[in-house]
Coordinates of C-alpha atoms in Angstrom, one line a residue:
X269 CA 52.3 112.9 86.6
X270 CA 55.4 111.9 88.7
X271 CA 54.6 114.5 91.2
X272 CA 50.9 113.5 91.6
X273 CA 51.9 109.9 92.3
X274 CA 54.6 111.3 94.9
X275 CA 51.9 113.5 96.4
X276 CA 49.3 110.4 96.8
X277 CA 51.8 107.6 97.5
X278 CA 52.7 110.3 100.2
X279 CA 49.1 110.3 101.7
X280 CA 48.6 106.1 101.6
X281 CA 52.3 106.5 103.5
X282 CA 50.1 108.8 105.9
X283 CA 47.4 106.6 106.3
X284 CA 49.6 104.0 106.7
X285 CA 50.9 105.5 109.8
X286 CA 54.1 106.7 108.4
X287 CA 55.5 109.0 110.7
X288 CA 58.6 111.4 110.7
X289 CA 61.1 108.8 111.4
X290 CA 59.6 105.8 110.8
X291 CA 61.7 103.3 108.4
X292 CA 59.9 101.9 105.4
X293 CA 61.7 99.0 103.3
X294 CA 61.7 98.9 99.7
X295 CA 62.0 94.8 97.8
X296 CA 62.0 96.4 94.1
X297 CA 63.6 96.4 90.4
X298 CA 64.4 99.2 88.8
X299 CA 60.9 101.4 88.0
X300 CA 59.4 104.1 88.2
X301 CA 57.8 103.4 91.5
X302 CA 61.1 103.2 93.1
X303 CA 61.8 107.0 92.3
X304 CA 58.6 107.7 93.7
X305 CA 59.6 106.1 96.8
X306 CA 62.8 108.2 96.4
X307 CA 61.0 111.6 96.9
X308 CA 57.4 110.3 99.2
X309 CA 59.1 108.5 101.9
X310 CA 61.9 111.0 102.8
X311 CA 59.5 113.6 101.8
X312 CA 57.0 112.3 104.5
X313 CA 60.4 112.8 107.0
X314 CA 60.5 109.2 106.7
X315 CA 63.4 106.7 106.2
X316 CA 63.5 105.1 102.9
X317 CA 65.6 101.7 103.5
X318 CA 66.6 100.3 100.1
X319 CA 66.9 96.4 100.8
X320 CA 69.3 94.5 98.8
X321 CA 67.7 91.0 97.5
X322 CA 71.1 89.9 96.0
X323 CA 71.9 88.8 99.5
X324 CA 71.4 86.0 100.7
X325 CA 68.2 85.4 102.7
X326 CA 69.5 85.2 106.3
X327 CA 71.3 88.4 105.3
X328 CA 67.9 90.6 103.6
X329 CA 66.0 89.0 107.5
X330 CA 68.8 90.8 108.9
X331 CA 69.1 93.9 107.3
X332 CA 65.4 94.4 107.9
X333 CA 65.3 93.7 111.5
X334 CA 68.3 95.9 112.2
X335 CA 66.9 98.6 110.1
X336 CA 63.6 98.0 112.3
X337 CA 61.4 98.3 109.3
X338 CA 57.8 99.2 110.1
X339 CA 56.5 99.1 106.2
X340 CA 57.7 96.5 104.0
X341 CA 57.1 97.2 100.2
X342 CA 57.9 94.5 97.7
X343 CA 57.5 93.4 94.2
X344 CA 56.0 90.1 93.7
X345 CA 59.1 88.5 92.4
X346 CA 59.9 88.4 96.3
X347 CA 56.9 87.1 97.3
X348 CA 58.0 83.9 98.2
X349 CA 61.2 85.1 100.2
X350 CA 59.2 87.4 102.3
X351 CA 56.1 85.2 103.2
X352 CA 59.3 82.4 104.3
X353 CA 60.7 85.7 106.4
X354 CA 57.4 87.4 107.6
X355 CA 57.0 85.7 111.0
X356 CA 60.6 86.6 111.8
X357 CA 59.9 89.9 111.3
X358 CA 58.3 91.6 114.8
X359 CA 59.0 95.1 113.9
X360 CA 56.6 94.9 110.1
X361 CA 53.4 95.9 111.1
X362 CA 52.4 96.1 107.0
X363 CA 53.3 94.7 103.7
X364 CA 52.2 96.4 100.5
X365 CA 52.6 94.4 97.6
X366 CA 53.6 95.8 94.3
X367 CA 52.0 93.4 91.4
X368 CA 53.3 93.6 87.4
X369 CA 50.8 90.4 86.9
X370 CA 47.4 91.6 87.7
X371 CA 46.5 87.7 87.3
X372 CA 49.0 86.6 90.7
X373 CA 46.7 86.4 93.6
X374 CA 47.6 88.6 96.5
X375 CA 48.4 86.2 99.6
X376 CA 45.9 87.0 102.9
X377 CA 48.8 88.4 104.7
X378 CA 49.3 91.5 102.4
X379 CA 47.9 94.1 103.7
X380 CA 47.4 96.2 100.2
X381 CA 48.0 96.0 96.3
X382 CA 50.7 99.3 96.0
X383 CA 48.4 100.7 93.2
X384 CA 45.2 100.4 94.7
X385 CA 46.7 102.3 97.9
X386 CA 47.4 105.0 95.9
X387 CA 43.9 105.0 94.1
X388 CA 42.6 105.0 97.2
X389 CA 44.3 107.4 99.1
X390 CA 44.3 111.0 99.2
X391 CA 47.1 113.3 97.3
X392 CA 48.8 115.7 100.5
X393 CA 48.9 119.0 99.4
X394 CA 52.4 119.3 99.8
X395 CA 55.7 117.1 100.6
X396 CA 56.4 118.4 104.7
X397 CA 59.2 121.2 105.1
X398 CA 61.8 119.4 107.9
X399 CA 65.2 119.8 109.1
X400 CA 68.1 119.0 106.4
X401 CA 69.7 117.1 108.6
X402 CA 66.6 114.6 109.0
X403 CA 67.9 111.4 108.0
X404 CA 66.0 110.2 104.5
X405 CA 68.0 106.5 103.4
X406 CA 69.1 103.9 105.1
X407 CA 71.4 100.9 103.1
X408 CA 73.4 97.9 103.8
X409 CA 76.7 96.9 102.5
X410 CA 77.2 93.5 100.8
X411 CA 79.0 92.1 103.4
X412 CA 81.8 90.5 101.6
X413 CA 83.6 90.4 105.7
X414 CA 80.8 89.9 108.2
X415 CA 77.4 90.8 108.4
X416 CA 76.1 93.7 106.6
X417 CA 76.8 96.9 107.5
X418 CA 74.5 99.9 107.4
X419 CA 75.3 103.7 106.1
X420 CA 72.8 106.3 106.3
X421 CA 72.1 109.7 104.3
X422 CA 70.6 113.0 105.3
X423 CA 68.4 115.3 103.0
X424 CA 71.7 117.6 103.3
X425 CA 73.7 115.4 102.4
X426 CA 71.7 113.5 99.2
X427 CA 70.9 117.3 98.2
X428 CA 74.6 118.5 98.3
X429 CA 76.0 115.1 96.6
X430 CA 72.7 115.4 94.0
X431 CA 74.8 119.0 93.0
X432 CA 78.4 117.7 93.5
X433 CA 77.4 115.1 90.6
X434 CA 75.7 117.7 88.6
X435 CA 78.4 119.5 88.4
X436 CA 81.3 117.4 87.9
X437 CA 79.0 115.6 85.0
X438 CA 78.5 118.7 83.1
X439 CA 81.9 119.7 83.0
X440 CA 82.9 116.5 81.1
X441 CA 81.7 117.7 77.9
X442 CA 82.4 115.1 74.6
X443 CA 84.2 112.7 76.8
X444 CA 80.7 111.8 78.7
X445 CA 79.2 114.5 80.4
X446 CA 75.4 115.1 80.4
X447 CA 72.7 117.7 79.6
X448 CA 68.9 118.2 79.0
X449 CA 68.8 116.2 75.8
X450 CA 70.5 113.0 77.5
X451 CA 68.2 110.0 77.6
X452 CA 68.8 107.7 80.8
X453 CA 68.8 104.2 82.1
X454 CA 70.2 103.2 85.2
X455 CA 72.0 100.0 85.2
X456 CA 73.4 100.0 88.7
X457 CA 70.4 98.9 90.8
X458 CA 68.1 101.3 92.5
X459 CA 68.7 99.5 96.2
X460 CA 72.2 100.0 95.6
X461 CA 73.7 103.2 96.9
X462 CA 70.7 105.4 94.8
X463 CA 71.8 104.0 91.9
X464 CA 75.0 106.4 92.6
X465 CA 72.6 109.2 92.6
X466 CA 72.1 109.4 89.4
X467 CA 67.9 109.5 88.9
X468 CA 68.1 112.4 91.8
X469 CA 70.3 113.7 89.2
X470 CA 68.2 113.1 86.4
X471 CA 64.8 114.1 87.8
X472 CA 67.0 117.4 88.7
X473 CA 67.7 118.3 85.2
X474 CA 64.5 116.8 84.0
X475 CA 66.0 113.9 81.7
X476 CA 64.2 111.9 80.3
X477 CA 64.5 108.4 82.8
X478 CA 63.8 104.7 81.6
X479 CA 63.7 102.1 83.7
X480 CA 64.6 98.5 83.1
X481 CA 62.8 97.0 85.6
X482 CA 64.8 93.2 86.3
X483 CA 67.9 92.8 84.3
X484 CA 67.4 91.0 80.9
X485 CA 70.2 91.9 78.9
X486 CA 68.4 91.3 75.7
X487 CA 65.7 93.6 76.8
X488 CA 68.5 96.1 77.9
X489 CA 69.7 96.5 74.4
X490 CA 66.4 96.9 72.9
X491 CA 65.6 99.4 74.7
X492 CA 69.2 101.0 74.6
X493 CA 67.7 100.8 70.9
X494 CA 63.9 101.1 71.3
X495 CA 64.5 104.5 73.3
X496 CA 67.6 106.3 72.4
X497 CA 68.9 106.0 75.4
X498 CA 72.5 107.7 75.8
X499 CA 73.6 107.5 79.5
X500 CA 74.2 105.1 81.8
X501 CA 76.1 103.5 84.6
X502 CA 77.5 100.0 85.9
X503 CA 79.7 98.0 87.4
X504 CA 82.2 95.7 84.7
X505 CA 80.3 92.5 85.5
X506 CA 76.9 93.9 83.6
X507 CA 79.0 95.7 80.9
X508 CA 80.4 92.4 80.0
X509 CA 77.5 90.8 79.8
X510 CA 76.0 93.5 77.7
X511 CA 78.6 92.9 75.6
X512 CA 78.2 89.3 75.1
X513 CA 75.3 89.6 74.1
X514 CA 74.6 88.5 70.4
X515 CA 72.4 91.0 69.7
X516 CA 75.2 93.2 70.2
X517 CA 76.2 93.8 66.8
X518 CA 72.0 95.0 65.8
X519 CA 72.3 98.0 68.0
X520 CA 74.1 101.3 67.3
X521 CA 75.8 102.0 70.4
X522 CA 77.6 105.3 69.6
X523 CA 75.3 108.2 71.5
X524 CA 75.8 105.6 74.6
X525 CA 78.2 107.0 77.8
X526 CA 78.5 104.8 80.6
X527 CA 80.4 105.4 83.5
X528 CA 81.9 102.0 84.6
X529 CA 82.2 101.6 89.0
X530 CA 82.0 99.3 91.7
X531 CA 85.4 97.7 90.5
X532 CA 88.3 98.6 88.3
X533 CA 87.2 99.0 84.6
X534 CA 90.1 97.0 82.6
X535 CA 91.3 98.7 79.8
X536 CA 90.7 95.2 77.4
X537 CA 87.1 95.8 78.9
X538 CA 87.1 99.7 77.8
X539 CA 88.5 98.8 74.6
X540 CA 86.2 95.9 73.6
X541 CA 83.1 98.9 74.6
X542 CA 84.7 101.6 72.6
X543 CA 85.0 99.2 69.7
X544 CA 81.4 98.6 69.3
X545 CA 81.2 102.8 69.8
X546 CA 80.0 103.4 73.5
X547 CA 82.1 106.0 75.2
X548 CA 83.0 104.3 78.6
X549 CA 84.8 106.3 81.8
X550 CA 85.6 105.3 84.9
X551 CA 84.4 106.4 88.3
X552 CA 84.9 105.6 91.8
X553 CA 82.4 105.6 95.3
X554 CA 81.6 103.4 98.3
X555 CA 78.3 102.8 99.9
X556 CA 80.0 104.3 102.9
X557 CA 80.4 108.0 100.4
X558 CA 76.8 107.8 99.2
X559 CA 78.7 107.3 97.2
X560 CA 80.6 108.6 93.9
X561 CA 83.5 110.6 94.8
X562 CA 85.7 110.4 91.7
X563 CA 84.6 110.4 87.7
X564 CA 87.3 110.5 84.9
X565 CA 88.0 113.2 83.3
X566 CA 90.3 114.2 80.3
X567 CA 92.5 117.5 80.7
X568 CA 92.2 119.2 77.7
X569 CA 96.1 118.8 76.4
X570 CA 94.7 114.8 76.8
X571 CA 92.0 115.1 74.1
X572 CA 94.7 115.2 71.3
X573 CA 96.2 112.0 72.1
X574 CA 95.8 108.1 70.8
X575 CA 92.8 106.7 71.8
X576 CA 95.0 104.0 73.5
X577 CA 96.8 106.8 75.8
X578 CA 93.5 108.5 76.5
X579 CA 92.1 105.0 77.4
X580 CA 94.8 104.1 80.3
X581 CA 93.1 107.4 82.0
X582 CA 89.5 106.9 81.3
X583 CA 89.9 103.7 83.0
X584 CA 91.1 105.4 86.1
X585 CA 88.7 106.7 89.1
X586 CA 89.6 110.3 87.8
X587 CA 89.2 113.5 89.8
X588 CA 87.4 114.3 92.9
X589 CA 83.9 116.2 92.9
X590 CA 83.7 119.2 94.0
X591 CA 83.5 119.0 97.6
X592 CA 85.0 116.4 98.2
X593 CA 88.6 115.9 99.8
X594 CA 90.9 112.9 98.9
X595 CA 94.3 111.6 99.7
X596 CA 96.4 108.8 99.2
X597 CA 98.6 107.5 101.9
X598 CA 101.5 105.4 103.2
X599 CA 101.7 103.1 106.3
X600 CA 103.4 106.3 107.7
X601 CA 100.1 108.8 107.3
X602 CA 102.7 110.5 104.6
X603 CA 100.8 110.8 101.3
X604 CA 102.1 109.1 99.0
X605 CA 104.4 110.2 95.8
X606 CA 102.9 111.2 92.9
X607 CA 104.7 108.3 90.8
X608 CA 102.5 105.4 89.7
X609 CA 104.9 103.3 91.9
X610 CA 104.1 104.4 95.6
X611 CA 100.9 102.6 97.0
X612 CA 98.9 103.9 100.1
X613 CA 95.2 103.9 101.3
X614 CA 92.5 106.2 100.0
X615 CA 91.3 108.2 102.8
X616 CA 88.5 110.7 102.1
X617 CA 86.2 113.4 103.7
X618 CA 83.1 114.9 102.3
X619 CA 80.3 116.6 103.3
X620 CA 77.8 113.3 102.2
X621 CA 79.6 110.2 103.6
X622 CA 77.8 108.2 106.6
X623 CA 78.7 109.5 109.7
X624 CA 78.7 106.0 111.1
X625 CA 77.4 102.8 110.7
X626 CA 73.8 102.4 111.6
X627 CA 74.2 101.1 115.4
X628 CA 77.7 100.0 115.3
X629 CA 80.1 102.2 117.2
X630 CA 83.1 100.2 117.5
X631 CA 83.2 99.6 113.3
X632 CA 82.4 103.6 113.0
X633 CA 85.6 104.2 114.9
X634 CA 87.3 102.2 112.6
X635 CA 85.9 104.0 109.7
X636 CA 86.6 107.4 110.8
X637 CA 90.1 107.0 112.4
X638 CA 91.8 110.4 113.0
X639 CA 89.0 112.1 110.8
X640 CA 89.0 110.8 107.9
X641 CA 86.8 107.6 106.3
X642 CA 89.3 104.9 105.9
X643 CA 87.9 103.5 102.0
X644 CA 90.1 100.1 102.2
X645 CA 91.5 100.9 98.6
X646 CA 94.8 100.5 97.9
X647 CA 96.2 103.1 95.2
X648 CA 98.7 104.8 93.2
X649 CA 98.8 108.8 91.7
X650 CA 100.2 110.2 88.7
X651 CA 101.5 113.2 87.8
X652 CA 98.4 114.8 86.9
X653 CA 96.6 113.9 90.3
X654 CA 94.6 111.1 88.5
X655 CA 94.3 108.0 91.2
X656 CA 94.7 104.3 90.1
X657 CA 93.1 101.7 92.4
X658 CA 95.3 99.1 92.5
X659 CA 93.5 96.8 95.2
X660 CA 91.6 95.9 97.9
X661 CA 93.7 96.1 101.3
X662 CA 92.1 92.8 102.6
X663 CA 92.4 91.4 98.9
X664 CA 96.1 92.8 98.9
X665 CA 98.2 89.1 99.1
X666 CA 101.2 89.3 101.6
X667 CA 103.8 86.7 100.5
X668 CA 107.3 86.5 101.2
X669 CA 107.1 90.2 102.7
X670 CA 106.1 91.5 99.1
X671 CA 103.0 92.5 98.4
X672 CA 101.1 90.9 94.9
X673 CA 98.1 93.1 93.5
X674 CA 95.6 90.6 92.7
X675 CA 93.7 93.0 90.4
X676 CA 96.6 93.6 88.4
X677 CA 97.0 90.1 88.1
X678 CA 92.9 89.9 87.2
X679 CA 93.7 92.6 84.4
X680 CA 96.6 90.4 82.9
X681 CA 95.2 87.2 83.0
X682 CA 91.4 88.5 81.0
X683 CA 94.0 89.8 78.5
X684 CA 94.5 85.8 77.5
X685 CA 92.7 84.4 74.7
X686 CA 89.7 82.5 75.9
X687 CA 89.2 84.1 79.3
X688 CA 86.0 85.7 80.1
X689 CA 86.6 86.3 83.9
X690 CA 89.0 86.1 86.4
X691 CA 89.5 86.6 90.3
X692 CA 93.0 85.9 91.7
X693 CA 93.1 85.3 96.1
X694 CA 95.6 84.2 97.9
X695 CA 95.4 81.3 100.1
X696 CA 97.4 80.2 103.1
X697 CA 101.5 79.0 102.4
X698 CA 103.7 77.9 105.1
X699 CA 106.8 78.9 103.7
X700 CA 105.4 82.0 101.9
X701 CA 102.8 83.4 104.5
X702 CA 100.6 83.5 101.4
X703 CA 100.4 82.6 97.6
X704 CA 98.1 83.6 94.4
X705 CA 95.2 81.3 93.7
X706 CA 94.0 82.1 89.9
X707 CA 89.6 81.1 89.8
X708 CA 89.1 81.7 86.0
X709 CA 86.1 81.4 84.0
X710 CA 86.5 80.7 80.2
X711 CA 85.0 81.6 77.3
X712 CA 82.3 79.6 75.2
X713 CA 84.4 77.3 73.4
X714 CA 87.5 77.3 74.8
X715 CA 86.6 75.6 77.9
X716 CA 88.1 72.7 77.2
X717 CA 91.6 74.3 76.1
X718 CA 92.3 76.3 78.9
X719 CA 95.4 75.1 81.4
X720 CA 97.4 76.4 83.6
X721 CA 100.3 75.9 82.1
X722 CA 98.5 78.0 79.0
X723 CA 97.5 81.2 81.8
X724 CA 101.2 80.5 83.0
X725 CA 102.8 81.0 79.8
X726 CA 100.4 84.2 79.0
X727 CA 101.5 85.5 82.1
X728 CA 105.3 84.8 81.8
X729 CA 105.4 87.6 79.2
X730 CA 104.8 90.1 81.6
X731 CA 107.4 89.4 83.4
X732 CA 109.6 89.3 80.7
X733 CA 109.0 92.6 80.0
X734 CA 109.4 93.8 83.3
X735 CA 105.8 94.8 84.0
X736 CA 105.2 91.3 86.5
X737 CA 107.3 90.1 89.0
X738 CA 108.2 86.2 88.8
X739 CA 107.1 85.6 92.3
X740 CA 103.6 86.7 91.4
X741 CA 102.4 84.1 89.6
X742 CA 99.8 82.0 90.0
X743 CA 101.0 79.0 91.8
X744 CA 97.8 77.2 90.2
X745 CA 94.7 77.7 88.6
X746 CA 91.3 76.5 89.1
X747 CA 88.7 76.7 85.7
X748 CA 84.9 77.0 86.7
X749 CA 81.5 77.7 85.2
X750 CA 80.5 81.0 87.2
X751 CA 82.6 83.1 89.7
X752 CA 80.6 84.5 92.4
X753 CA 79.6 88.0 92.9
X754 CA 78.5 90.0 95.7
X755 CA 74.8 91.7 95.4
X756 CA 77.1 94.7 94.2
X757 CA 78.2 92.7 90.9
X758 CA 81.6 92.6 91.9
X759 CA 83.8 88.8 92.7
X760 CA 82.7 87.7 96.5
X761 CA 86.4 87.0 97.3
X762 CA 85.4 85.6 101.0
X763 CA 83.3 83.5 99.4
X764 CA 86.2 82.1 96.9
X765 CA 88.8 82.0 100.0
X766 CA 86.3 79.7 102.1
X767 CA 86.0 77.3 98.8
X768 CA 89.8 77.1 97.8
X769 CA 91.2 77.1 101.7
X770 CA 91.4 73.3 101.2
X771 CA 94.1 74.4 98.6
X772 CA 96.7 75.5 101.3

C-alpha cells in the first residue's frame, strides 16, 4: 500500500510539473504522508525541502524563498500562516493542501486537496533510475545566530548514512539496539534532519512505523501503550515532558528504547526514564551531518557494572558510526588528551555531511576549514574513546580568562529540588569580561519557594567537593514560567541573551 501511494503521489508530482530538480516544500506533522514524500519527491529526481514551522514566520518566508520552492504542500494546521505568506512567495506556482478535517473548506487559492491529487492521478510505473549524487533534501537550521542556514543531502549520501545507522543500531543488542520485531515512533520531527534518519531506517528493515502526527503527549503515551511501540527518539525537552505526564504511571514503559539527541541527556533526566523502565542512550548529530554521527554504546566489560556507572556512559554521545571520522581538538589543532579534563572542538568528516551551505560560500568556508566540518561542540574523551559534550563554543562563558561550561552548570542546578528546567548564559561584566546568568523554570508547586540564595546554596556543594569552581556561580538567578526553545527543542540562548542584556 505504501508503495502504491509513492508510485501515484509520484505521477500527481508529474502532472504537477515536477521536474528533475525542481524543489518541493513540505508544511507537515508527523504521518504517513510525509514518508511518502520521503521516497516520491527525490524519487521523481526532485528536491524534497522539509520546512520547519517552529520558526518563526519571517524565518519559514525565508527559508522558502531561498530554497526557491516551486510546490508548496501543507497541512491545514498552516493554513493560516501560509495564506498571510503566499503573496510573498514569487517562486510557488502551486499549493496542495493536505486536509485531516474533511469539514474545513479549501480556500480558492489551493490549487488541490493532497488526496484527491493522488485519486486522480496516475500511478508511474516506476520511481526514475538517476545519478546518486542527485541532490534529494534540502533543510534549514534553526537559526539560533542569524538567519537560517541551509544543508543539503544526496541520494548517496541519505543511502550510505540509512546503512551507517543500520548498522551501528544492530550492534547495540540489550542496551537499545533494533531488529525486525521493533515497533516505531518517531518523536524527533519529520522536517527536522529526517527525523535523524530513522523511518529510512525503518522502512529499510520493514518495522512496523506509527506516526504521531502533532505532538500531544497524552496521545503519545497511549499509543506508546495502544501500539506496543518499543523504539524511539528525542531531544530531552519532549522526554521530560513525556515524563510529566500524569498518565505516566498507567503505561508500562519497559520494551521502550529511546535514543535521547539534540542536547546533552542529564544523567538525573536518564535516571528519572530508567526508573519508570524505558532504556534511554545517548546520541549525537547536527543538521550539518544529516545528521547522527555518534550513539552510545556499552563495551561488553561495561554491562556488569552498577546501573549508576553504566548510566554516566549512556548519557554520553558514544562511538562513531561506521564511516564516520571524528576528532577532538585543542586551540593548537593537537587532539586533545584522552582525560575527561582536556576540552577541544569536535571536528568530523563523513561521507553524508553537507558539502556547504545551500548558497552561502563564505559560512561554507567556515564550516569546512582545513577539511574538516567544524561542529561548534566543545568536548572532553575518556579513556575508552567515549566523547562528552561539555558545551556549546558560542555558549562557552569567558570570564576572568577561565572558561565556565554553562551545561554543566544546567546539569547541576536541575539536580535541585523543585527545578524543572534550566539554561545558564553569560551576560556582559566589566570587570570580568563575562559572568553566569541562571534562567530557571520550577516545578508545579514550588514556584513560590525557589531563590537564589536556595540554587546558590545547592550549588555551593559542588564546590565543596571539588567538582565546581567558586567563580562559576551564578551571580543571579532569574525564575520564569517557560524557557524558550529553538524549533529543534533545545533552549534558544540568543534569544535569552537579548532578554537578560539589560542585566549587565
Amino acid at each position: 500500500d505504501l508503495h502504491q501511494r509513492i508510485l501515484k503521489l509520484a505521477g500527481a508530482l508529474l502532472n504537477g510539473q515536477v521536474k528533475p530538480g525542481t524543489h518541493v516544500g513540505v508544511i507537515e506533522w508527523d504521518s504517513h504522508r510525509y514518508l511518502e514524500m520521503y521516497f516520491a519527491i527525490a524519487g521523481m529526481g526532485a528536491v524534497m525541502h522539509c520546512v520547519n514551522p517552529g520558526l518563526a514566520a519571517e524565518a519559514v518566508l525565508y527559508t522558502i524563498n531561498h530554497a526557491e520552492d516551486e510546490i508548496l504542500i501543507f497541512h491545514q494546521d498552516f493554513i493560516p500562516l501560509v495564506e498571510k505568506m503566499r503573496l510573498s512567495l514569487p517562486t510557488v506556482k502551486r499549493f496542495i493542501l493536505i486536509k485531516d478535517d474533511l469539514s474545513i473548506p479549501v480556500p480558492s487559492w489551493v490549487n488541490e486537496e493532497y488526496e484527491e491529487w493522488l485519486v486522480s492521478a496516475a500511478p508511474v510505473l516506476d520511481l526514475q533510475d538517476m545519478d546518486e549524487n542527485s541532490l534529494a533534501t534540502l533543510s534549514y537550521t534553526t537559526g539560533t545566530t542569524g538567519k537560517p542556514k541551509g544543508v543539503f543531502f544526496s541520494q548517496r549520501q541519505i543511502t550510505l548514512q540509512t546503512l551507517s545507522d543500520s548498522i551501528a543500531l544492530s550492534a547495540l543488542g540489550s542496551y537499545g539496539g533494533i531488529n525486525k520485531h521493533d515497533i516505531y515512533m518517531p518523536l524527533t520531527p519529520m522536517y527536522h534532519g529526517h527525523a535523524w534518519g530513522m523511518p529510512y531506517v525503518a522502512t529499510l528493515w520493514g518495522i512496523k512505523q506509527v506516526f504521531p502526527g502533532k505532538y500531544n503527549y497524552q496521545r503519545i503515551l497511549g499509543l506508546i501503550q495502544k501500539e506496543h511501540i518499543t523504539f524511539s527518539h528525542c531531544v530531552p525537552v519532549i522526554l521530560k515532558m513525556i515524563l510529566d505526564r500524569p498518565e505516566i504511571n498507567t503505561v508500562d514503559l519497559r520494551d521502550w528504547k529511546v535514543i535521547v539527541g539534540g542536547s546533552t541527556l542529564s544523567e538525573s533526566l536518564a535516571s528519572e526514564a530508567r526508573a519508570k523502565g524505558i532504556k534511554v542512550f545517548g546520541g549525537y548529530g547536527l543538521s550539518e551531518t544529516c545528521p547522527v554521527l555518534t550513539i552510545a554504546n556499552l563495551k561488553p566489560f561495561m554491562e556488569t557494572w552498577e546501573d549508576e556507572k553504566q548510566l554516566s556512559w549512556l548519557t554520553r554521545p558514544g562511538f562513531s558510526l561506521p564511516l564516520v571520522y571524528i576528532k577532538v581538538v585543542n586551540e593548537d589543532g593537537q587532539e586533545v588528551k584522552a582525560d575527561l579534563k582536556e576540552t577541544g572542538e569536535i571536528l568530523v568528516r563523513t561521507p553524508w555531511c553537507t558539502p556547504a551551505y545551500y548558497k552561502e560560500n563564505v559560512l561554507s568556508d567556515e564550516l569546512w576549514s582545513d577539511g574538516w566540518l567544524h561542529t561548534g561542540d566543545v568536548a572532553t574523551v575518556d579513556a575508552y574513546g567515549y566523547i562528552k559534550i561539555v558545551d556549546r563554543l558560542k555558549d562557552v562563558i569567558k570570564s576572568g580568562g577561565e572558561w565556565i561550561v554553562s551545561l554543566e552548570l544546567e546539569k547541576l542546578i536541575l539536580q535541585c529540588d523543585g527545578v524543572a528546567d534550566a539554561a545558564v548564559i553569560g551576560i556582559p561584566h566589566e570587570k570580568w569580561g563575562e559572568r553566569p546568568l541562571a534562567i530557571i523554570k520550577a516545578r508545579p508547586g514550588y514556584e513560590d519557594n525557589l531563590t537564589h540564595e536556595i540554587i546558590k546554596a545547592h550549588l555551593k556543594k559542588y564546590v565543596e567537593a571539588g567538582l565546581l569552581a567558586a567563580w562559576a556561580l551564578p551571580d543571579s538567578c532569574e525564575f520564569v514560567k517557560e524557557i524558550p526553545l529553538t524549533g529543534a527543542g533545545k533552549h534558544n540562548k540568543k534569544l535569552l541573551r537579548e532578554k537578560y542584556l539589560f542585566r549587565a
